[in-house]
mmCIF file with all atom_site columns, C-alpha atoms in Angstrom:
data_model
loop_
_atom_site.group_PDB
_atom_site.id
_atom_site.type_symbol
_atom_site.label_atom_id
_atom_site.label_alt_id
_atom_site.label_comp_id
_atom_site.label_asym_id
_atom_site.label_entity_id
_atom_site.label_seq_id
_atom_site.pdbx_PDB_ins_code
_atom_site.Cartn_x
_atom_site.Cartn_y
_atom_site.Cartn_z
_atom_site.occupancy
_atom_site.B_iso_or_equiv
_atom_site.pdbx_formal_charge
_atom_site.auth_seq_id
_atom_site.auth_comp_id
_atom_site.auth_asym_id
_atom_site.auth_atom_id
_atom_site.pdbx_PDB_model_num
ATOM 1   C CA . MET A 1 1   ? -39.258 -17.928 46.415 1.00 0.00 ? 126 MET A CA 1
ATOM 2   C CA . ASN A 1 2   ? -35.821 -18.650 47.867 1.00 0.00 ? 127 ASN A CA 1
ATOM 3   C CA . LYS A 1 3   ? -33.376 -17.690 45.121 1.00 0.00 ? 128 LYS A CA 1
ATOM 4   C CA . LYS A 1 4   ? -30.431 -19.493 46.691 1.00 0.00 ? 129 LYS A CA 1
ATOM 5   C CA . ILE A 1 5   ? -31.944 -22.982 46.400 1.00 0.00 ? 130 ILE A CA 1
ATOM 6   C CA . LEU A 1 6   ? -32.530 -22.643 42.658 1.00 0.00 ? 131 LEU A CA 1
ATOM 7   C CA . PRO A 1 7   ? -29.682 -23.845 40.425 1.00 0.00 ? 132 PRO A CA 1
ATOM 8   C CA . LEU A 1 8   ? -28.126 -22.012 37.498 1.00 0.00 ? 133 LEU A CA 1
ATOM 9   C CA . ARG A 1 9   ? -29.197 -23.200 34.036 1.00 0.00 ? 134 ARG A CA 1
ATOM 10  C CA . THR A 1 10  ? -26.316 -24.388 31.831 1.00 0.00 ? 135 THR A CA 1
ATOM 11  C CA . GLY A 1 11  ? -26.120 -22.433 28.609 1.00 0.00 ? 136 GLY A CA 1
ATOM 12  C CA . VAL A 1 12  ? -23.928 -21.330 25.725 1.00 0.00 ? 137 VAL A CA 1
ATOM 13  C CA . GLY A 1 13  ? -23.395 -18.065 23.905 1.00 0.00 ? 138 GLY A CA 1
ATOM 14  C CA . ALA A 1 14  ? -21.987 -16.983 20.548 1.00 0.00 ? 139 ALA A CA 1
ATOM 15  C CA . ILE A 1 15  ? -20.057 -13.777 19.984 1.00 0.00 ? 140 ILE A CA 1
ATOM 16  C CA . VAL A 1 16  ? -20.473 -13.410 16.217 1.00 0.00 ? 141 VAL A CA 1
ATOM 17  C CA . LEU A 1 17  ? -17.950 -11.084 14.578 1.00 0.00 ? 142 LEU A CA 1
ATOM 18  C CA . ASN A 1 18  ? -18.165 -9.902  10.989 1.00 0.00 ? 143 ASN A CA 1
ATOM 19  C CA . LYS A 1 19  ? -15.205 -9.047  8.745  1.00 0.00 ? 144 LYS A CA 1
ATOM 20  C CA . ASP A 1 20  ? -15.119 -5.528  10.256 1.00 0.00 ? 145 ASP A CA 1
ATOM 21  C CA . ASN A 1 21  ? -15.007 -6.935  13.830 1.00 0.00 ? 146 ASN A CA 1
ATOM 22  C CA . HIS A 1 22  ? -18.482 -5.692  14.604 1.00 0.00 ? 147 HIS A CA 1
ATOM 23  C CA . VAL A 1 23  ? -20.639 -7.983  16.725 1.00 0.00 ? 148 VAL A CA 1
ATOM 24  C CA . PHE A 1 24  ? -24.097 -9.390  15.967 1.00 0.00 ? 149 PHE A CA 1
ATOM 25  C CA . VAL A 1 25  ? -26.933 -8.473  18.326 1.00 0.00 ? 150 VAL A CA 1
ATOM 26  C CA . GLY A 1 26  ? -30.619 -9.255  18.093 1.00 0.00 ? 151 GLY A CA 1
ATOM 27  C CA . LYS A 1 27  ? -33.701 -7.691  19.635 1.00 0.00 ? 152 LYS A CA 1
ATOM 28  C CA . ARG A 1 28  ? -35.686 -10.326 21.506 1.00 0.00 ? 153 ARG A CA 1
ATOM 29  C CA . ARG A 1 29  ? -39.262 -11.008 20.450 1.00 0.00 ? 154 ARG A CA 1
ATOM 30  C CA . ASP A 1 30  ? -40.352 -11.418 24.088 1.00 0.00 ? 155 ASP A CA 1
ATOM 31  C CA . ASN A 1 31  ? -38.702 -8.156  25.180 1.00 0.00 ? 156 ASN A CA 1
ATOM 32  C CA . PRO A 1 32  ? -38.836 -5.786  22.180 1.00 0.00 ? 157 PRO A CA 1
ATOM 33  C CA . GLY A 1 33  ? -37.843 -2.656  24.092 1.00 0.00 ? 158 GLY A CA 1
ATOM 34  C CA . LYS A 1 34  ? -34.441 -1.021  23.831 1.00 0.00 ? 159 LYS A CA 1
ATOM 35  C CA . ASN A 1 35  ? -32.351 -4.080  24.708 1.00 0.00 ? 160 ASN A CA 1
ATOM 36  C CA . TRP A 1 36  ? -30.372 -6.312  22.363 1.00 0.00 ? 161 TRP A CA 1
ATOM 37  C CA . GLN A 1 37  ? -28.386 -9.478  23.009 1.00 0.00 ? 162 GLN A CA 1
ATOM 38  C CA . MET A 1 38  ? -26.033 -11.947 21.383 1.00 0.00 ? 163 MET A CA 1
ATOM 39  C CA . PRO A 1 39  ? -27.235 -15.447 20.415 1.00 0.00 ? 164 PRO A CA 1
ATOM 40  C CA . GLN A 1 40  ? -27.394 -17.703 23.447 1.00 0.00 ? 165 GLN A CA 1
ATOM 41  C CA . GLY A 1 41  ? -29.415 -20.544 24.866 1.00 0.00 ? 166 GLY A CA 1
ATOM 42  C CA . GLY A 1 42  ? -29.595 -23.711 26.880 1.00 0.00 ? 167 GLY A CA 1
ATOM 43  C CA . VAL A 1 43  ? -27.701 -26.952 26.493 1.00 0.00 ? 168 VAL A CA 1
ATOM 44  C CA . ASP A 1 44  ? -29.819 -30.030 25.797 1.00 0.00 ? 169 ASP A CA 1
ATOM 45  C CA . LYS A 1 45  ? -29.295 -33.263 27.713 1.00 0.00 ? 170 LYS A CA 1
ATOM 46  C CA . ASN A 1 46  ? -26.230 -35.177 26.416 1.00 0.00 ? 171 ASN A CA 1
ATOM 47  C CA . GLU A 1 47  ? -25.280 -32.247 24.139 1.00 0.00 ? 172 GLU A CA 1
ATOM 48  C CA . ASN A 1 48  ? -21.719 -30.916 24.190 1.00 0.00 ? 173 ASN A CA 1
ATOM 49  C CA . TYR A 1 49  ? -21.170 -27.153 24.407 1.00 0.00 ? 174 TYR A CA 1
ATOM 50  C CA . LEU A 1 50  ? -19.898 -26.711 20.862 1.00 0.00 ? 175 LEU A CA 1
ATOM 51  C CA . ASP A 1 51  ? -22.877 -28.550 19.375 1.00 0.00 ? 176 ASP A CA 1
ATOM 52  C CA . ALA A 1 52  ? -25.238 -26.553 21.612 1.00 0.00 ? 177 ALA A CA 1
ATOM 53  C CA . MET A 1 53  ? -23.699 -23.274 20.421 1.00 0.00 ? 178 MET A CA 1
ATOM 54  C CA . LYS A 1 54  ? -23.999 -24.301 16.753 1.00 0.00 ? 179 LYS A CA 1
ATOM 55  C CA . ARG A 1 55  ? -27.626 -25.358 17.265 1.00 0.00 ? 180 ARG A CA 1
ATOM 56  C CA . GLU A 1 56  ? -28.597 -22.201 19.147 1.00 0.00 ? 181 GLU A CA 1
ATOM 57  C CA . LEU A 1 57  ? -26.820 -19.998 16.598 1.00 0.00 ? 182 LEU A CA 1
ATOM 58  C CA . PHE A 1 58  ? -28.653 -21.634 13.710 1.00 0.00 ? 183 PHE A CA 1
ATOM 59  C CA . GLU A 1 59  ? -32.021 -21.677 15.513 1.00 0.00 ? 184 GLU A CA 1
ATOM 60  C CA . GLU A 1 60  ? -31.801 -17.969 16.335 1.00 0.00 ? 185 GLU A CA 1
ATOM 61  C CA . THR A 1 61  ? -30.021 -16.528 13.276 1.00 0.00 ? 186 THR A CA 1
ATOM 62  C CA . GLY A 1 62  ? -29.871 -19.087 10.463 1.00 0.00 ? 187 GLY A CA 1
ATOM 63  C CA . ILE A 1 63  ? -26.070 -18.681 10.449 1.00 0.00 ? 188 ILE A CA 1
ATOM 64  C CA . LYS A 1 64  ? -24.142 -21.731 9.203  1.00 0.00 ? 189 LYS A CA 1
ATOM 65  C CA . ASN A 1 65  ? -21.001 -20.187 7.669  1.00 0.00 ? 190 ASN A CA 1
ATOM 66  C CA . PHE A 1 66  ? -18.533 -19.388 10.425 1.00 0.00 ? 191 PHE A CA 1
ATOM 67  C CA . GLU A 1 67  ? -15.235 -20.359 11.952 1.00 0.00 ? 192 GLU A CA 1
ATOM 68  C CA . ILE A 1 68  ? -14.514 -20.685 15.646 1.00 0.00 ? 193 ILE A CA 1
ATOM 69  C CA . LEU A 1 69  ? -11.884 -18.215 16.812 1.00 0.00 ? 194 LEU A CA 1
ATOM 70  C CA . LYS A 1 70  ? -11.899 -19.118 20.504 1.00 0.00 ? 195 LYS A CA 1
ATOM 71  C CA . GLU A 1 71  ? -13.753 -21.009 23.191 1.00 0.00 ? 196 GLU A CA 1
ATOM 72  C CA . ILE A 1 72  ? -13.601 -18.753 26.240 1.00 0.00 ? 197 ILE A CA 1
ATOM 73  C CA . ASN A 1 73  ? -12.187 -20.510 29.305 1.00 0.00 ? 198 ASN A CA 1
ATOM 74  C CA . GLY A 1 74  ? -14.426 -21.036 32.288 1.00 0.00 ? 199 GLY A CA 1
ATOM 75  C CA . TRP A 1 75  ? -17.997 -19.925 32.810 1.00 0.00 ? 200 TRP A CA 1
ATOM 76  C CA . LYS A 1 76  ? -19.778 -16.585 32.676 1.00 0.00 ? 201 LYS A CA 1
ATOM 77  C CA . GLU A 1 77  ? -22.787 -16.215 34.965 1.00 0.00 ? 202 GLU A CA 1
ATOM 78  C CA . TYR A 1 78  ? -25.746 -13.963 35.538 1.00 0.00 ? 203 TYR A CA 1
ATOM 79  C CA . GLU A 1 79  ? -28.603 -14.013 38.025 1.00 0.00 ? 204 GLU A CA 1
ATOM 80  C CA . LEU A 1 80  ? -32.179 -13.069 37.260 1.00 0.00 ? 205 LEU A CA 1
ATOM 81  C CA . PRO A 1 81  ? -33.630 -10.126 39.154 1.00 0.00 ? 206 PRO A CA 1
ATOM 82  C CA . ASP A 1 82  ? -36.246 -11.097 41.739 1.00 0.00 ? 207 ASP A CA 1
ATOM 83  C CA . TYR A 1 83  ? -39.137 -9.856  39.588 1.00 0.00 ? 208 TYR A CA 1
ATOM 84  C CA . LEU A 1 84  ? -38.295 -12.465 36.912 1.00 0.00 ? 209 LEU A CA 1
ATOM 85  C CA . LEU A 1 85  ? -37.854 -15.432 39.255 1.00 0.00 ? 210 LEU A CA 1
ATOM 86  C CA . GLY A 1 86  ? -40.598 -17.961 38.680 1.00 0.00 ? 211 GLY A CA 1
ATOM 87  C CA . LYS A 1 87  ? -41.490 -16.435 35.299 1.00 0.00 ? 212 LYS A CA 1
ATOM 88  C CA . ILE A 1 88  ? -38.562 -17.556 33.117 1.00 0.00 ? 213 ILE A CA 1
ATOM 89  C CA . TRP A 1 89  ? -37.644 -21.235 32.528 1.00 0.00 ? 214 TRP A CA 1
ATOM 90  C CA . LYS A 1 90  ? -40.785 -22.345 34.386 1.00 0.00 ? 215 LYS A CA 1
ATOM 91  C CA . GLY A 1 91  ? -39.270 -21.092 37.643 1.00 0.00 ? 216 GLY A CA 1
ATOM 92  C CA . LYS A 1 92  ? -36.597 -23.824 37.741 1.00 0.00 ? 217 LYS A CA 1
ATOM 93  C CA . TYR A 1 93  ? -33.487 -21.587 37.668 1.00 0.00 ? 218 TYR A CA 1
ATOM 94  C CA . ARG A 1 94  ? -32.143 -18.404 39.261 1.00 0.00 ? 219 ARG A CA 1
ATOM 95  C CA . GLY A 1 95  ? -29.933 -17.511 36.282 1.00 0.00 ? 220 GLY A CA 1
ATOM 96  C CA . GLN A 1 96  ? -27.448 -19.047 33.873 1.00 0.00 ? 221 GLN A CA 1
ATOM 97  C CA . LYS A 1 97  ? -23.856 -20.190 33.737 1.00 0.00 ? 222 LYS A CA 1
ATOM 98  C CA . GLN A 1 98  ? -22.708 -19.995 30.148 1.00 0.00 ? 223 GLN A CA 1
ATOM 99  C CA . LYS A 1 99  ? -19.873 -21.287 27.988 1.00 0.00 ? 224 LYS A CA 1
ATOM 100 C CA . TRP A 1 100 ? -19.065 -18.617 25.366 1.00 0.00 ? 225 TRP A CA 1
ATOM 101 C CA . PHE A 1 101 ? -17.508 -18.941 21.919 1.00 0.00 ? 226 PHE A CA 1
ATOM 102 C CA . ILE A 1 102 ? -16.067 -16.211 19.712 1.00 0.00 ? 227 ILE A CA 1
ATOM 103 C CA . ILE A 1 103 ? -16.753 -16.923 16.054 1.00 0.00 ? 228 ILE A CA 1
ATOM 104 C CA . ARG A 1 104 ? -16.151 -15.220 12.718 1.00 0.00 ? 229 ARG A CA 1
ATOM 105 C CA . PHE A 1 105 ? -19.168 -14.987 10.406 1.00 0.00 ? 230 PHE A CA 1
ATOM 106 C CA . LEU A 1 106 ? -17.988 -16.032 6.930  1.00 0.00 ? 231 LEU A CA 1
ATOM 107 C CA . GLY A 1 107 ? -21.270 -15.601 5.069  1.00 0.00 ? 232 GLY A CA 1
ATOM 108 C CA . LYS A 1 108 ? -23.077 -12.615 3.633  1.00 0.00 ? 233 LYS A CA 1
ATOM 109 C CA . ASN A 1 109 ? -25.696 -10.664 5.580  1.00 0.00 ? 234 ASN A CA 1
ATOM 110 C CA . ASP A 1 110 ? -28.540 -12.165 3.539  1.00 0.00 ? 235 ASP A CA 1
ATOM 111 C CA . GLU A 1 111 ? -27.728 -15.555 5.112  1.00 0.00 ? 236 GLU A CA 1
ATOM 112 C CA . ILE A 1 112 ? -28.999 -14.208 8.433  1.00 0.00 ? 237 ILE A CA 1
ATOM 113 C CA . ASN A 1 113 ? -32.600 -15.322 8.847  1.00 0.00 ? 238 ASN A CA 1
ATOM 114 C CA . LEU A 1 114 ? -34.598 -14.531 11.963 1.00 0.00 ? 239 LEU A CA 1
ATOM 115 C CA . GLN A 1 115 ? -37.760 -16.231 10.647 1.00 0.00 ? 240 GLN A CA 1
ATOM 116 C CA . THR A 1 116 ? -36.962 -19.553 12.307 1.00 0.00 ? 241 THR A CA 1
ATOM 117 C CA . ASN A 1 117 ? -39.245 -22.210 13.823 1.00 0.00 ? 242 ASN A CA 1
ATOM 118 C CA . ASN A 1 118 ? -38.765 -20.822 17.327 1.00 0.00 ? 243 ASN A CA 1
ATOM 119 C CA . GLN A 1 119 ? -38.170 -17.195 16.434 1.00 0.00 ? 244 GLN A CA 1
ATOM 120 C CA . GLU A 1 120 ? -36.323 -15.411 19.207 1.00 0.00 ? 245 GLU A CA 1
ATOM 121 C CA . PHE A 1 121 ? -35.230 -12.185 17.511 1.00 0.00 ? 246 PHE A CA 1
ATOM 122 C CA . ILE A 1 122 ? -37.368 -9.673  15.602 1.00 0.00 ? 247 ILE A CA 1
ATOM 123 C CA . GLU A 1 123 ? -34.529 -7.441  14.440 1.00 0.00 ? 248 GLU A CA 1
ATOM 124 C CA . TRP A 1 124 ? -30.732 -7.604  14.229 1.00 0.00 ? 249 TRP A CA 1
ATOM 125 C CA . LYS A 1 125 ? -27.731 -5.376  13.587 1.00 0.00 ? 250 LYS A CA 1
ATOM 126 C CA . TRP A 1 126 ? -23.936 -5.209  13.759 1.00 0.00 ? 251 TRP A CA 1
ATOM 127 C CA . ILE A 1 127 ? -22.534 -2.980  16.520 1.00 0.00 ? 252 ILE A CA 1
ATOM 128 C CA . GLN A 1 128 ? -19.114 -1.963  17.741 1.00 0.00 ? 253 GLN A CA 1
ATOM 129 C CA . ILE A 1 129 ? -17.792 -4.296  20.418 1.00 0.00 ? 254 ILE A CA 1
ATOM 130 C CA . GLU A 1 130 ? -17.441 -1.489  22.972 1.00 0.00 ? 255 GLU A CA 1
ATOM 131 C CA . ASN A 1 131 ? -21.216 -0.894  22.795 1.00 0.00 ? 256 ASN A CA 1
ATOM 132 C CA . LEU A 1 132 ? -22.161 -4.388  23.997 1.00 0.00 ? 257 LEU A CA 1
ATOM 133 C CA . PRO A 1 133 ? -22.605 -3.503  27.690 1.00 0.00 ? 258 PRO A CA 1
ATOM 134 C CA . ASN A 1 134 ? -24.767 -0.505  26.711 1.00 0.00 ? 259 ASN A CA 1
ATOM 135 C CA . VAL A 1 135 ? -27.387 -2.475  24.756 1.00 0.00 ? 260 VAL A CA 1
ATOM 136 C CA . ILE A 1 136 ? -27.935 -5.511  26.982 1.00 0.00 ? 261 ILE A CA 1
ATOM 137 C CA . VAL A 1 137 ? -30.608 -5.856  29.666 1.00 0.00 ? 262 VAL A CA 1
ATOM 138 C CA . HIS A 1 138 ? -29.292 -4.530  33.012 1.00 0.00 ? 263 HIS A CA 1
ATOM 139 C CA . PHE A 1 139 ? -28.879 -7.903  34.747 1.00 0.00 ? 264 PHE A CA 1
ATOM 140 C CA . LYS A 1 140 ? -26.513 -9.203  32.025 1.00 0.00 ? 265 LYS A CA 1
ATOM 141 C CA . LYS A 1 141 ? -24.361 -6.057  31.862 1.00 0.00 ? 266 LYS A CA 1
ATOM 142 C CA . ASN A 1 142 ? -21.538 -7.420  34.057 1.00 0.00 ? 267 ASN A CA 1
ATOM 143 C CA . LEU A 1 143 ? -21.393 -10.626 32.008 1.00 0.00 ? 268 LEU A CA 1
ATOM 144 C CA . TYR A 1 144 ? -21.179 -8.681  28.734 1.00 0.00 ? 269 TYR A CA 1
ATOM 145 C CA . THR A 1 145 ? -18.548 -6.338  30.198 1.00 0.00 ? 270 THR A CA 1
ATOM 146 C CA . SER A 1 146 ? -16.470 -9.368  31.206 1.00 0.00 ? 271 SER A CA 1
ATOM 147 C CA . LEU A 1 147 ? -16.531 -10.597 27.587 1.00 0.00 ? 272 LEU A CA 1
ATOM 148 C CA . LEU A 1 148 ? -14.948 -7.417  26.166 1.00 0.00 ? 273 LEU A CA 1
ATOM 149 C CA . PRO A 1 149 ? -11.299 -8.224  27.038 1.00 0.00 ? 274 PRO A CA 1
ATOM 150 C CA . GLU A 1 150 ? -11.767 -11.756 25.643 1.00 0.00 ? 275 GLU A CA 1
ATOM 151 C CA . ILE A 1 151 ? -13.029 -10.362 22.324 1.00 0.00 ? 276 ILE A CA 1
ATOM 152 C CA . LYS A 1 152 ? -10.343 -7.687  22.123 1.00 0.00 ? 277 LYS A CA 1
ATOM 153 C CA . ALA A 1 153 ? -7.597  -10.282 22.746 1.00 0.00 ? 278 ALA A CA 1
ATOM 154 C CA . VAL A 1 154 ? -8.807  -12.257 19.730 1.00 0.00 ? 279 VAL A CA 1
ATOM 155 C CA . ILE A 1 155 ? -9.062  -9.339  17.290 1.00 0.00 ? 280 ILE A CA 1
ATOM 156 C CA . ASP A 1 156 ? -5.957  -7.364  18.307 1.00 0.00 ? 281 ASP A CA 1
#
């Protein structure tokens, strides 16, 4: 499969901060090993990025009570490793370009519900921001590292 002819899938991501400035991560149902990730997903046809982020956040976490702190400028991208090409997204994409939002969770932890119609996460936790690059799957590490200064600028 020629990776270069495949496009990037358009997606969104949510950096969910609690009152202590810890960030939400979930353990994926389809990859329950040692890796965690933040809520993220694709943008539906004719859906704007903010609406896509709100939908994905609710679908994956049940979170409704939040405020938007920042929409990160530009796009963050990652490419799938060769061994995943053709297996994810029905083989239509080589990776994702994502619009990210930093949000503040205003609810209580019992609002978080992973038992959704299309359950993506089997477990969740709050972690320190600096730990994000250490918990993500290897091919998203650079993307997560690039988000750290954006998060720190908002909370400092």
